[in-house]
Amino acid sequence: MIKLRDVSKRFGDFEAIKSVSITVGQGEIYGIIGASGAGKSTLLRLMNVLETPDSGEVTVNAQALTNLSGKKLRDARKSIGMIFQHFNLVANKSVYDNIAVSLQLAGYPRKERRRRVLECLQFVGLEGFMHKYPAQLSGGQKQRVAIARALATNPQVLLCDEPTSSLDPNTTAEVLGVLEDVNKRLGVTIVIVSHEMGVIKSLCSKVTVMAKGEVYETLSMKPEGVPDIDNNPKYFVDQLQKDGSRDDT
Amino acid sequence: MIKLRDVSKRFGDFEAIKSVSITVGQGEIYGIIGASGAGKSTLLRLMNVLETPDSGEVTVNAQALTNLSGKKLRDARKSIGMIFQHFNLVANKSVYDNIAVSLQLAGYPRKERRRRVLECLQFVGLEGFMHKYPAQLSGGQKQRVAIARALATNPQVLLCDEPTSSLDPNTTAEVLGVLEDVNKRLGVTIVIVSHEMGVIKSLCSKVTVMAKGEVYETLSMKPEGVPDIDNNPKYFVDQLQKDGSRDDT
Amino acid sequence: GEDQENTDNGETQDENEEQNQEQEEVTLTVASLISPMTDILELTEPMLAEEGIDLQIEVLGDNVQPNAALANEEVDANFFQHVPYMEEYNRNHDANLVPVEEIYFANYGVYSEEYDDIDHLPEGSVIAIANDPSNVDRSLTLLDQHGIITLDEKTGNYYTQSDIIENPNDYTFEEVDLLMLSRMYDDVGAVVMTPAYAEPLGLTPKNDALLTEGTDNEFAITLVAREDNVDDEAIQKLAEAMTSDEVREFLEENYDETAIPAF
Amino acid sequence: MPEILIQYEAEIWGAIGETFFMVGVAILAAVLVGLPVGTLLYLCRKDHLLENRAVFSTVNLLVNTIRSFPFLLLVVFLIPFTRLIIGTAIGTAAASVPMAIIAIAHYSRFVEQSLLEVPKGVIEAAVSMGASVKAVIFKFLFVEARSGLVLGLTTSTISFISYSTIMGVVGGGGIGDFAIRYGYQQYKTDLMMYVIVIMVILVQLIQYTGTTVSRMIDKR
Amino acid sequence: MPEILIQYEAEIWGAIGETFFMVGVAILAAVLVGLPVGTLLYLCRKDHLLENRAVFSTVNLLVNTIRSFPFLLLVVFLIPFTRLIIGTAIGTAAASVPMAIIAIAHYSRFVEQSLLEVPKGVIEAAVSMGASVKAVIFKFLFVEARSGLVLGLTTSTISFISYSTIMGVVGGGGIGDFAIRYGYQQYKTDLMMYVIVIMVILVQLIQYTGTTVSRMIDKR
Ligand SMILES: Nc1ncnc2c1ncn2[C@@H]1O[C@H](COP(=O)(O)OP(=O)(O)OP(=O)(O)O)[C@@H](O)[C@H]1O
Ligand SMILES: Nc1ncnc2c1ncn2[C@@H]1O[C@H](COP(=O)(O)OP(=O)(O)OP(=O)(O)O)[C@@H](O)[C@H]1O
Ligand SMILES: [Mg+2]
Ligand SMILES: [Mg+2]
């Protein structure tokens, strides 16, 4: 589904990605993990050629994106959803419009848009926030809008850059549940960059560890599934009082 | 050290903080946790009156900030460091200057500034990034600059809004180690907003769980200390292969 | 040498001798607008230099400022206007500007690209006239003088279009900048303008104008000074130089019929 | 109302009408042509969506050339063109042609500058959604830059009024020309001051409206 | 070089010198006064650091009033003031006074608008560090808005050149006035076109410099 072949990317004379090759299978949930600055975001941005590689080839859905341009590239991108590390919401559009615009661009029929926007807002628990603007949202709420926007168009591929970095455990579990669901139900291929071990472990069947712009290792594993968490502040109290293990710091 | 008394804050007709009272003791590391949108950031921003409360009183260091203005308020703020959820770096200043400016404002002697900036950059593992600009940094690197900036002036109080949200476990542990250190060595009072249970557990001796703008519960606890983590990509592989418990999701 | 130059003016001889001991040159600043005014002044420069007068020409771009500058003693004289225009300024600003010498008549005329006789100018044609009040007055007066229109009794200082009481051919008057008149030549039925503006189009009052103002009027371009300095020797020398044969020859040679010497 | 204003009431209303006409045409030109031209300048810049050195340089030179002309000479220079499209080179309608040209050159710079302030991340989000250039412009760029665009148009409109005062040279008329001709050239200082007060009120109103609208639509 | 340019070479150089003088004074005034005034407008706005309705309204009205005057009348209006500080109301030095005044009013609007584009978070960071208003301005606002400020000054400078062409009214001279006098008044069309080419080159140079500098200092 997604194939990077010997992809490299420099910023000035800094080599951010050094000849990386990766293959993400159709319908897979693929994790990328690694230290801060390892090149995870850059790698993800190469997958929809938001960052043009200096060398190497990027193939998505059997199309070599690195050779496409203009309308063809745009069409290819329409089937690739992306959640940005810094959300990149349109500050002058309401929550509703931020999601609706992605539907519009994907050519979603006008009358179904509203239903779909509301549905996606419900996935991320923001039903009541339709008319708010990003500046009026908390960090986690912004991130959830970004998730809803990426999910809305039912893309075939979903690129997620730290999709739960601002979310509390409950909301994280909910969002992961949604991702698991679209993957299982609709066969969406998902790539997740995350530094949260728990996120990777619960969803991914394959994980690449990045280090200094290179693939350090790629492992196959059995996803543990998304835990069921009670959406109640009591959960926090219980967790705090419990002498839990701390492998996720 | 920090006292909020019956503090309330509305945005339009939405009540974000509903008459909250909290006391943070001198030299304490105090955690605030809660669901996305619960009001954690707002509460933290009330502590240095970046957000002026609609009612109630904010006292820091025996000074009622809510009654101060002008130079007195500014001076009070100089001893309160803050790490923002969205970093708020100055995009047109280099990493070095972003940190140096806070030293300059705090009246740090000119010739010691350089030494101190380098020291702080070392705390967060960004020695080589001095001359880069924020746009050239990864998410985690930006966050670390924000941390270095807040630490630089040796504030008496440190307000941290999700300080490790973009950091991998190693870097998180490093940063937490630094926080623990300044708390122990210099007696800095620290308030941490975080959704990462591990972060709260390892440092905080008191935690408030927020829900819907109110204090749900406040607990005292024994901090578990910051784990020692090896700064090596192998750590990720080990963690992934291990059948760890998943209480932190 | 200086003594010689000054001896011809008997009455101020003593004074001049005193002045000459300390300083030989007098500076005379004159404000003006465009050629041929500036050309005439330039022509007199060497003549005045011989007399120990350093002539400075201050070219301004607007027809109020030369008077303002003169009244405020920022210049010693100006040369751009006719006497009625000067009087109007005096009235409104309580100023004491006085004419020194009439230099030339700018022979106002009516020109048309299409028609060679004013009678052929069709009903409803557009006639372009200059847009400043004194020239609106002057243009309308010219047309009235030839019976094209009829004006009411003058009530204010200037005629305006609202003073037209008869306009049998229903002409429309478009007011544009003085300098725009020649550029409107092929745009309108007829243009009322001074010869200086007609010249670039190769038009002269004698050969091409349908109607002209002639010299029988009060609109001669005049050298103007203030009451307090009009009798200064330097001003008088300037007036003398401006009415010299050189200037007359220059005008007749270069501005035949377009700037008719008034001296 | 002062007597002199009553006396000239009809003329003043007429002049205001002429100003509105000329400035209205200028605003229209600014929005309909200046906005696209400014957007083109932005898009063709280095590292931007339609990066194109040739187009950028050409349009940039054109805009600069128009802005280099002393306005008076631009008016003269454009006379043949004006005659071609309006049929005459004098009068209020004719005066609108140079007004429109200068408005385009003027506003396009504002547009370019406002668009440069749009955060890169927003454009990236648009591109990642497969937005066409047209969609990027209308659904993202203009949305995110809208308060700057409105403020720029406000400032420009006030400049247009200032430019319109020169249009008396080709018989354009207008309130500024009225002030110059009746007030300044006929030495009716009181009339001039009243007319200037009218202009100040007009400008103040425009500024107020622009500022208010720009604040209202700014959700950042 | 065309013969006519050689013939008028000295005058043209003189005129260029006069333009540089007038525009130079205008730029100085814009930076030394317009920048503070624009910053004051920004700071005194609703929801900003020094929110102050009275100051904002007064300064806003003042700036608008200056911008409302037809430039010619502003020049005339300022004559007594000019005379007071320069000693005379005609000549290049005197012409610089209205140039400076209009430059201040003009650039302060640009400054206000550029500062409005600075993200609120950056100001918050500054405030949280206990920065004085002065520090917020110099260490944060101006730093973050600098590329916009430079682009605005570039656009303004080009406008100042345009304004300077009107200064012939009071004997200010300058290259634009030269073009008007020889080209418009004396119908030396070829000379006029050459002079305009010189102006285009001048403007193009300014724009190029401004754009380059603004891009160089933009690290966002
Ligand atoms: N400027 C604002 N205008 C309107 N509503 C706001 C504004 N700022 C915050 N809110 C609302 O106040 C509530 C609390 O926001 P806050 O940022 O404090 O949440 P939080 O607990 O920090 O959440 P997160 O974990 O997602 O960052 C949210 O529901 C948010 O929508
Ligand atoms: N535009 C740029 N210019 C220069 N260097 C850059 C640029 N973008 C990224 N880098 C550098 O490339 C490296 C990889 O960045 P990237 O954003 O991919 O890291 P990451 O693995 O996503 O880190 P994090 O977990 O902190 O988000 C970093 O060291 C960063 O400084
Ligand atoms: Mg990243
Ligand atoms: Mg928050």
GROMACS .gro file of N, CA, C and O in nm, chain A residues 33-37 85-87 138-142 144 165-169 195 197-198 200-201 207 211 216 219 224-225 227 229 233-236 239-242 244-247 249, chain B residues 33-37 85-87 138-142 144 165-169 195 197-198 200-201 207 211 216 219 224-225 227 229 233-236 239-242 244-247 249:
model
  360
   33ILE      N    1   0.809   0.489   1.578
   33ILE     CA    2   0.843   0.534   1.711
   33ILE      C    3   0.990   0.574   1.711
   33ILE      O    4   1.064   0.542   1.618
   34GLY      N    5   1.032   0.649   1.809
   34GLY     CA    6   1.172   0.691   1.813
   34GLY      C    7   1.187   0.818   1.894
   34GLY      O    8   1.089   0.883   1.929
   35ALA      N    9   1.311   0.853   1.919
   35ALA     CA   10   1.337   0.969   2.002
   35ALA      C   11   1.293   1.098   1.933
   35ALA      O   12   1.271   1.102   1.813
   36SER      N   13   1.280   1.204   2.012
   36SER     CA   14   1.245   1.335   1.958
   36SER      C   15   1.354   1.378   1.860
   36SER      O   16   1.473   1.372   1.892
   37GLY      N   17   1.313   1.417   1.741
   37GLY     CA   18   1.410   1.461   1.641
   37GLY      C   19   1.466   1.348   1.557
   37GLY      O   20   1.553   1.368   1.474
   85GLN      N   21   0.102   1.702   1.357
   85GLN     CA   22   0.149   1.713   1.495
   85GLN      C   23   0.099   1.845   1.558
   85GLN      O   24   0.064   1.848   1.674
   86HIS      N   25   0.097   1.950   1.478
   86HIS     CA   26   0.051   2.078   1.533
   86HIS      C   27  -0.090   2.115   1.484
   86HIS      O   28  -0.124   2.232   1.477
   87PHE      N   29  -0.166   2.015   1.447
   87PHE     CA   30  -0.308   2.026   1.413
   87PHE      C   31  -0.335   2.100   1.283
   87PHE      O   32  -0.412   2.055   1.201
  138SER      N   33  -0.959   2.393   2.390
  138SER     CA   34  -0.843   2.348   2.466
  138SER      C   35  -0.753   2.268   2.371
  138SER      O   36  -0.793   2.234   2.259
  139GLY      N   37  -0.631   2.241   2.417
  139GLY     CA   38  -0.536   2.169   2.333
  139GLY      C   39  -0.591   2.037   2.282
  139GLY      O   40  -0.585   2.006   2.163
  140GLY      N   41  -0.648   1.960   2.372
  140GLY     CA   42  -0.701   1.829   2.334
  140GLY      C   43  -0.819   1.840   2.239
  140GLY      O   44  -0.835   1.758   2.149
  141GLN      N   45  -0.900   1.945   2.259
  141GLN     CA   46  -1.015   1.963   2.169
  141GLN      C   47  -0.968   1.994   2.028
  141GLN      O   48  -1.022   1.943   1.929
  142LYS      N   49  -0.864   2.077   2.018
  142LYS     CA   50  -0.810   2.107   1.885
  142LYS      C   51  -0.763   1.980   1.818
  142LYS      O   52  -0.790   1.956   1.700
  144ARG      N   53  -0.861   1.685   1.864
  144ARG     CA   54  -0.973   1.600   1.824
  144ARG      C   55  -1.040   1.651   1.697
  144ARG      O   56  -1.086   1.573   1.614
  165SER      N   57  -0.129   1.307   2.141
  165SER     CA   58  -0.030   1.369   2.230
  165SER      C   59  -0.095   1.463   2.332
  165SER      O   60  -0.043   1.481   2.441
  166SER      N   61  -0.209   1.524   2.298
  166SER     CA   62  -0.269   1.617   2.393
  166SER      C   63  -0.392   1.559   2.462
  166SER      O   64  -0.469   1.631   2.522
  167LEU      N   65  -0.410   1.428   2.449
  167LEU     CA   66  -0.536   1.372   2.500
  167LEU      C   67  -0.514   1.295   2.630
  167LEU      O   68  -0.412   1.229   2.649
  168ASP      N   69  -0.613   1.303   2.715
  168ASP     CA   70  -0.610   1.226   2.839
  168ASP      C   71  -0.638   1.078   2.805
  168ASP      O   72  -0.685   1.047   2.696
  169PRO      N   73  -0.608   0.989   2.897
  169PRO     CA   74  -0.622   0.845   2.869
  169PRO      C   75  -0.760   0.806   2.818
  169PRO      O   76  -0.771   0.726   2.724
  195HIS      N   77   0.499   0.869   2.044
  195HIS     CA   78   0.602   0.837   2.142
  195HIS      C   79   0.540   0.763   2.260
  195HIS      O   80   0.606   0.730   2.356
  197MET      N   81   0.418   0.451   2.407
  197MET     CA   82   0.431   0.308   2.386
  197MET      C   83   0.295   0.240   2.388
  197MET      O   84   0.266   0.152   2.306
  198GLY      N   85   0.209   0.282   2.478
  198GLY     CA   86   0.078   0.220   2.493
  198GLY      C   87  -0.004   0.230   2.365
  198GLY      O   88  -0.073   0.136   2.324
  200ILE      N   89   0.107   0.261   2.056
  200ILE     CA   90   0.164   0.173   1.955
  200ILE      C   91   0.126   0.028   1.983
  200ILE      O   92   0.080  -0.046   1.895
  201LYS      N   93   0.144  -0.009   2.109
  201LYS     CA   94   0.119  -0.149   2.145
  201LYS      C   95  -0.024  -0.192   2.125
  201LYS      O   96  -0.052  -0.304   2.084
  207VAL      N   97   0.595  -0.227   1.365
  207VAL     CA   98   0.648  -0.102   1.419
  207VAL      C   99   0.791  -0.082   1.370
  207VAL      O  100   0.871  -0.175   1.370
  211ALA      N  101   1.588   0.608   1.440
  211ALA     CA  102   1.692   0.673   1.518
  211ALA      C  103   1.781   0.751   1.423
  211ALA      O  104   1.827   0.698   1.322
  216TYR      N  105   1.604   0.193   1.271
  216TYR     CA  106   1.688   0.119   1.365
  216TYR      C  107   1.647  -0.027   1.365
  216TYR      O  108   1.730  -0.115   1.363
  219LEU      N  109   0.977  -0.424   1.375
  219LEU     CA  110   0.926  -0.545   1.443
  219LEU      C  111   0.782  -0.572   1.403
  219LEU      O  112   0.704  -0.479   1.383
  224GLU      N  113  -0.244  -0.534   2.100
  224GLU     CA  114  -0.309  -0.575   2.224
  224GLU      C  115  -0.454  -0.531   2.233
  224GLU      O  116  -0.526  -0.569   2.324
  225GLY      N  117  -0.494  -0.446   2.141
  225GLY     CA  118  -0.632  -0.397   2.145
  225GLY      C  119  -0.643  -0.276   2.235
  225GLY      O  120  -0.559  -0.252   2.322
  227PRO      N  121  -0.782  -0.066   2.533
  227PRO     CA  122  -0.844  -0.097   2.663
  227PRO      C  123  -0.975  -0.022   2.678
  227PRO      O  124  -0.997   0.083   2.619
  229ILE      N  125  -1.187   0.202   2.888
  229ILE     CA  126  -1.168   0.292   3.001
  229ILE      C  127  -1.297   0.366   3.028
  229ILE      O  128  -1.366   0.411   2.936
  233PRO      N  129  -1.414   1.093   3.590
  233PRO     CA  130  -1.296   1.144   3.660
  233PRO      C  131  -1.246   1.047   3.767
  233PRO      O  132  -1.129   1.052   3.805
  234LYS      N  133  -1.333   0.959   3.811
  234LYS     CA  134  -1.290   0.864   3.913
  234LYS      C  135  -1.175   0.778   3.862
  234LYS      O  136  -1.090   0.733   3.938
  235TYR      N  137  -1.173   0.755   3.730
  235TYR     CA  138  -1.066   0.676   3.671
  235TYR      C  139  -0.929   0.730   3.711
  235TYR      O  140  -0.839   0.655   3.745
  236PHE      N  141  -0.915   0.864   3.706
  236PHE     CA  142  -0.786   0.924   3.741
  236PHE      C  143  -0.749   0.891   3.886
  236PHE      O  144  -0.636   0.857   3.916
  239GLN      N  145  -0.644   0.530   3.922
  239GLN     CA  146  -0.511   0.508   3.867
  239GLN      C  147  -0.403   0.564   3.958
  239GLN      O  148  -0.298   0.505   3.974
  240LEU      N  149  -0.433   0.682   4.013
  240LEU     CA  150  -0.331   0.745   4.099
  240LEU      C  151  -0.309   0.663   4.225
  240LEU      O  152  -0.198   0.654   4.276
  241GLN      N  153  -0.417   0.605   4.274
  241GLN     CA  154  -0.405   0.531   4.400
  241GLN      C  155  -0.346   0.392   4.380
  241GLN      O  156  -0.288   0.335   4.471
  242LYS      N  157  -0.359   0.344   4.259
  242LYS     CA  158  -0.309   0.211   4.230
  242LYS      C  159  -0.155   0.215   4.219
  242LYS      O  160  -0.097   0.312   4.172
  244GLY      N  161   0.050   0.106   4.006
  244GLY     CA  162   0.067   0.049   3.872
  244GLY      C  163   0.212   0.041   3.831
  244GLY      O  164   0.299   0.108   3.884
  245SER      N  165   0.237  -0.045   3.736
  245SER     CA  166   0.373  -0.050   3.683
  245SER      C  167   0.395   0.076   3.600
  245SER      O  168   0.303   0.148   3.568
  246ARG      N  169   0.519   0.105   3.565
  246ARG     CA  170   0.544   0.235   3.506
  246ARG      C  171   0.623   0.229   3.377
  246ARG      O  172   0.694   0.323   3.343
  247ASP      N  173   0.609   0.122   3.308
  247ASP     CA  174   0.693   0.107   3.190
  247ASP      C  175   0.668   0.213   3.082
  247ASP      O  176   0.748   0.231   2.994
  249THR      N  177   0.622   0.532   3.156
  249THR     CA  178   0.656   0.662   3.214
  249THR      C  179   0.552   0.768   3.190
  249THR      O  180   0.562   0.845   3.096
  282ILE      N  181  -0.471   1.703   3.683
  282ILE     CA  182  -0.501   1.601   3.582
  282ILE      C  183  -0.651   1.610   3.554
  282ILE      O  184  -0.725   1.673   3.630
  283GLY      N  185  -0.693   1.553   3.445
  283GLY     CA  186  -0.835   1.559   3.414
  283GLY      C  187  -0.857   1.543   3.265
  283GLY      O  188  -0.761   1.546   3.186
  284ALA      N  189  -0.981   1.529   3.227
  284ALA     CA  190  -1.014   1.504   3.086
  284ALA      C  191  -0.983   1.627   3.002
  284ALA      O  192  -0.967   1.738   3.053
  285SER      N  193  -0.974   1.604   2.872
  285SER     CA  194  -0.954   1.714   2.779
  285SER      C  195  -1.070   1.813   2.790
  285SER      O  196  -1.186   1.773   2.788
  286GLY      N  197  -1.038   1.939   2.808
  286GLY     CA  198  -1.143   2.040   2.820
  286GLY      C  199  -1.193   2.060   2.961
  286GLY      O  200  -1.286   2.137   2.986
  334GLN      N  201   0.129   2.507   2.673
  334GLN     CA  202   0.089   2.385   2.603
  334GLN      C  203   0.129   2.392   2.455
  334GLN      O  204   0.168   2.292   2.397
  335HIS      N  205   0.118   2.512   2.398
  335HIS     CA  206   0.158   2.524   2.256
  335HIS      C  207   0.291   2.594   2.240
  335HIS      O  208   0.318   2.657   2.138
  336PHE      N  209   0.374   2.588   2.342
  336PHE     CA  210   0.513   2.635   2.339
  336PHE      C  211   0.528   2.786   2.333
  336PHE      O  212   0.605   2.845   2.407
  387SER      N  213   1.181   1.986   1.535
  387SER     CA  214   1.072   1.890   1.546
  387SER      C  215   0.984   1.930   1.664
  387SER      O  216   1.021   2.016   1.744
  388GLY      N  217   0.867   1.868   1.674
  388GLY     CA  218   0.773   1.903   1.781
  388GLY      C  219   0.837   1.892   1.919
  388GLY      O  220   0.827   1.983   2.001
  389GLY      N  221   0.903   1.782   1.944
  389GLY     CA  222   0.963   1.760   2.074
  389GLY      C  223   1.075   1.859   2.102
  389GLY      O  224   1.095   1.904   2.215
  390GLN      N  225   1.149   1.893   1.997
  390GLN     CA  226   1.258   1.990   2.015
  390GLN      C  227   1.202   2.127   2.054
  390GLN      O  228   1.256   2.195   2.141
  391LYS      N  229   1.093   2.166   1.991
  391LYS     CA  230   1.029   2.293   2.027
  391LYS      C  231   0.990   2.291   2.173
  391LYS      O  232   1.011   2.387   2.248
  393ARG      N  233   1.112   2.124   2.409
  393ARG     CA  234   1.228   2.129   2.498
  393ARG      C  235   1.286   2.271   2.508
  393ARG      O  236   1.334   2.312   2.613
  414SER      N  237   0.426   1.648   2.653
  414SER     CA  238   0.328   1.590   2.561
  414SER      C  239   0.390   1.548   2.428
  414SER      O  240   0.341   1.458   2.363
  415SER      N  241   0.496   1.614   2.386
  415SER     CA  242   0.554   1.577   2.256
  415SER      C  243   0.684   1.500   2.270
  415SER      O  244   0.758   1.486   2.174
  416LEU      N  245   0.713   1.453   2.391
  416LEU     CA  246   0.843   1.392   2.411
  416LEU      C  247   0.835   1.240   2.421
  416LEU      O  248   0.741   1.185   2.477
  417ASP      N  249   0.937   1.177   2.369
  417ASP     CA  250   0.945   1.033   2.381
  417ASP      C  251   0.982   0.997   2.526
  417ASP      O  252   1.027   1.082   2.602
  418PRO      N  253   0.966   0.871   2.564
  418PRO     CA  254   0.989   0.832   2.705
  418PRO      C  255   1.127   0.870   2.757
  418PRO      O  256   1.138   0.919   2.869
  444HIS      N  257  -0.168   1.484   3.118
  444HIS     CA  258  -0.263   1.374   3.107
  444HIS      C  259  -0.189   1.241   3.115
  444HIS      O  260  -0.248   1.136   3.105
  446MET      N  261  -0.034   0.979   3.317
  446MET     CA  262  -0.037   0.933   3.454
  446MET      C  263   0.105   0.911   3.508
  446MET      O  264   0.136   0.947   3.621
  447GLY      N  265   0.190   0.857   3.422
  447GLY     CA  266   0.327   0.828   3.465
  447GLY      C  267   0.400   0.953   3.511
  447GLY      O  268   0.473   0.952   3.610
  449ILE      N  269   0.272   1.229   3.631
  449ILE     CA  270   0.217   1.276   3.758
  449ILE      C  271   0.267   1.188   3.873
  449ILE      O  272   0.316   1.237   3.975
  450LYS      N  273   0.259   1.056   3.849
  450LYS     CA  274   0.296   0.964   3.955
  450LYS      C  275   0.442   0.975   3.996
  450LYS      O  276   0.477   0.963   4.112
  456VAL      N  277  -0.208   1.584   4.403
  456VAL     CA  278  -0.268   1.590   4.270
  456VAL      C  279  -0.413   1.632   4.280
  456VAL      O  280  -0.486   1.583   4.367
  460ALA      N  281  -1.261   1.820   3.680
  460ALA     CA  282  -1.366   1.772   3.591
  460ALA      C  283  -1.466   1.885   3.569
  460ALA      O  284  -1.514   1.945   3.665
  465TYR      N  285  -1.251   1.779   4.125
  465TYR     CA  286  -1.325   1.656   4.152
  465TYR      C  287  -1.273   1.594   4.281
  465TYR      O  288  -1.349   1.551   4.367
  468LEU      N  289  -0.571   1.458   4.593
  468LEU     CA  290  -0.509   1.346   4.666
  468LEU      C  291  -0.364   1.380   4.703
  468LEU      O  292  -0.295   1.447   4.627
  473GLU      N  293   0.687   0.859   4.298
  473GLU     CA  294   0.761   0.736   4.276
  473GLU      C  295   0.903   0.759   4.228
  473GLU      O  296   0.982   0.667   4.218
  474GLY      N  297   0.932   0.882   4.191
  474GLY     CA  298   1.065   0.913   4.139
  474GLY      C  299   1.073   0.887   3.991
  474GLY      O  300   0.992   0.813   3.934
  476PRO      N  301   1.209   0.729   3.662
  476PRO     CA  302   1.282   0.606   3.629
  476PRO      C  303   1.407   0.637   3.549
  476PRO      O  304   1.416   0.737   3.479
  478ILE      N  305   1.609   0.571   3.242
  478ILE     CA  306   1.587   0.509   3.112
  478ILE      C  307   1.710   0.531   3.027
  478ILE      O  308   1.770   0.637   3.024
  482PRO      N  309   1.793   0.370   2.118
  482PRO     CA  310   1.673   0.322   2.047
  482PRO      C  311   1.637   0.179   2.087
  482PRO      O  312   1.523   0.138   2.070
  483LYS      N  313   1.735   0.108   2.138
  483LYS     CA  314   1.707  -0.028   2.179
  483LYS      C  315   1.597  -0.032   2.285
  483LYS      O  316   1.519  -0.127   2.294
  484TYR      N  317   1.589   0.075   2.363
  484TYR     CA  318   1.486   0.084   2.466
  484TYR      C  319   1.348   0.060   2.407
  484TYR      O  320   1.265  -0.012   2.462
  485PHE      N  321   1.322   0.124   2.290
  485PHE     CA  322   1.191   0.110   2.228
  485PHE      C  323   1.165  -0.036   2.193
  485PHE      O  324   1.056  -0.089   2.216
  488GLN      N  325   1.093  -0.240   2.501
  488GLN     CA  326   0.961  -0.211   2.553
  488GLN      C  327   0.853  -0.276   2.468
  488GLN      O  328   0.753  -0.325   2.518
  489LEU      N  329   0.872  -0.271   2.335
  489LEU     CA  330   0.771  -0.326   2.246
  489LEU      C  331   0.762  -0.476   2.260
  489LEU      O  332   0.653  -0.534   2.251
  490GLN      N  333   0.879  -0.537   2.283
  490GLN     CA  334   0.880  -0.683   2.291
  490GLN      C  335   0.830  -0.734   2.425
  490GLN      O  336   0.781  -0.843   2.438
  491LYS      N  337   0.845  -0.646   2.525
  491LYS     CA  338   0.803  -0.685   2.659
  491LYS      C  339   0.651  -0.686   2.668
  491LYS      O  340   0.583  -0.606   2.606
  493GLY      N  341   0.446  -0.567   2.869
  493GLY     CA  342   0.422  -0.476   2.982
  493GLY      C  343   0.275  -0.457   3.013
  493GLY      O  344   0.187  -0.481   2.931
  494SER      N  345   0.248  -0.419   3.135
  494SER     CA  346   0.110  -0.386   3.169
  494SER      C  347   0.075  -0.255   3.098
  494SER      O  348   0.161  -0.185   3.047
  495ARG      N  349  -0.051  -0.223   3.093
  495ARG     CA  350  -0.088  -0.113   3.009
  495ARG      C  351  -0.171  -0.006   3.079
  495ARG      O  352  -0.249   0.065   3.018
  496ASP      N  353  -0.149   0.008   3.208
  496ASP     CA  354  -0.238   0.099   3.282
  496ASP      C  355  -0.226   0.244   3.237
  496ASP      O  356  -0.310   0.326   3.267
  498THR      N  357  -0.201   0.331   2.923
  498THR     CA  358  -0.241   0.339   2.783
  498THR      C  359  -0.138   0.406   2.696
  498THR      O  360  -0.147   0.523   2.663
   0.00000   0.00000   0.00000
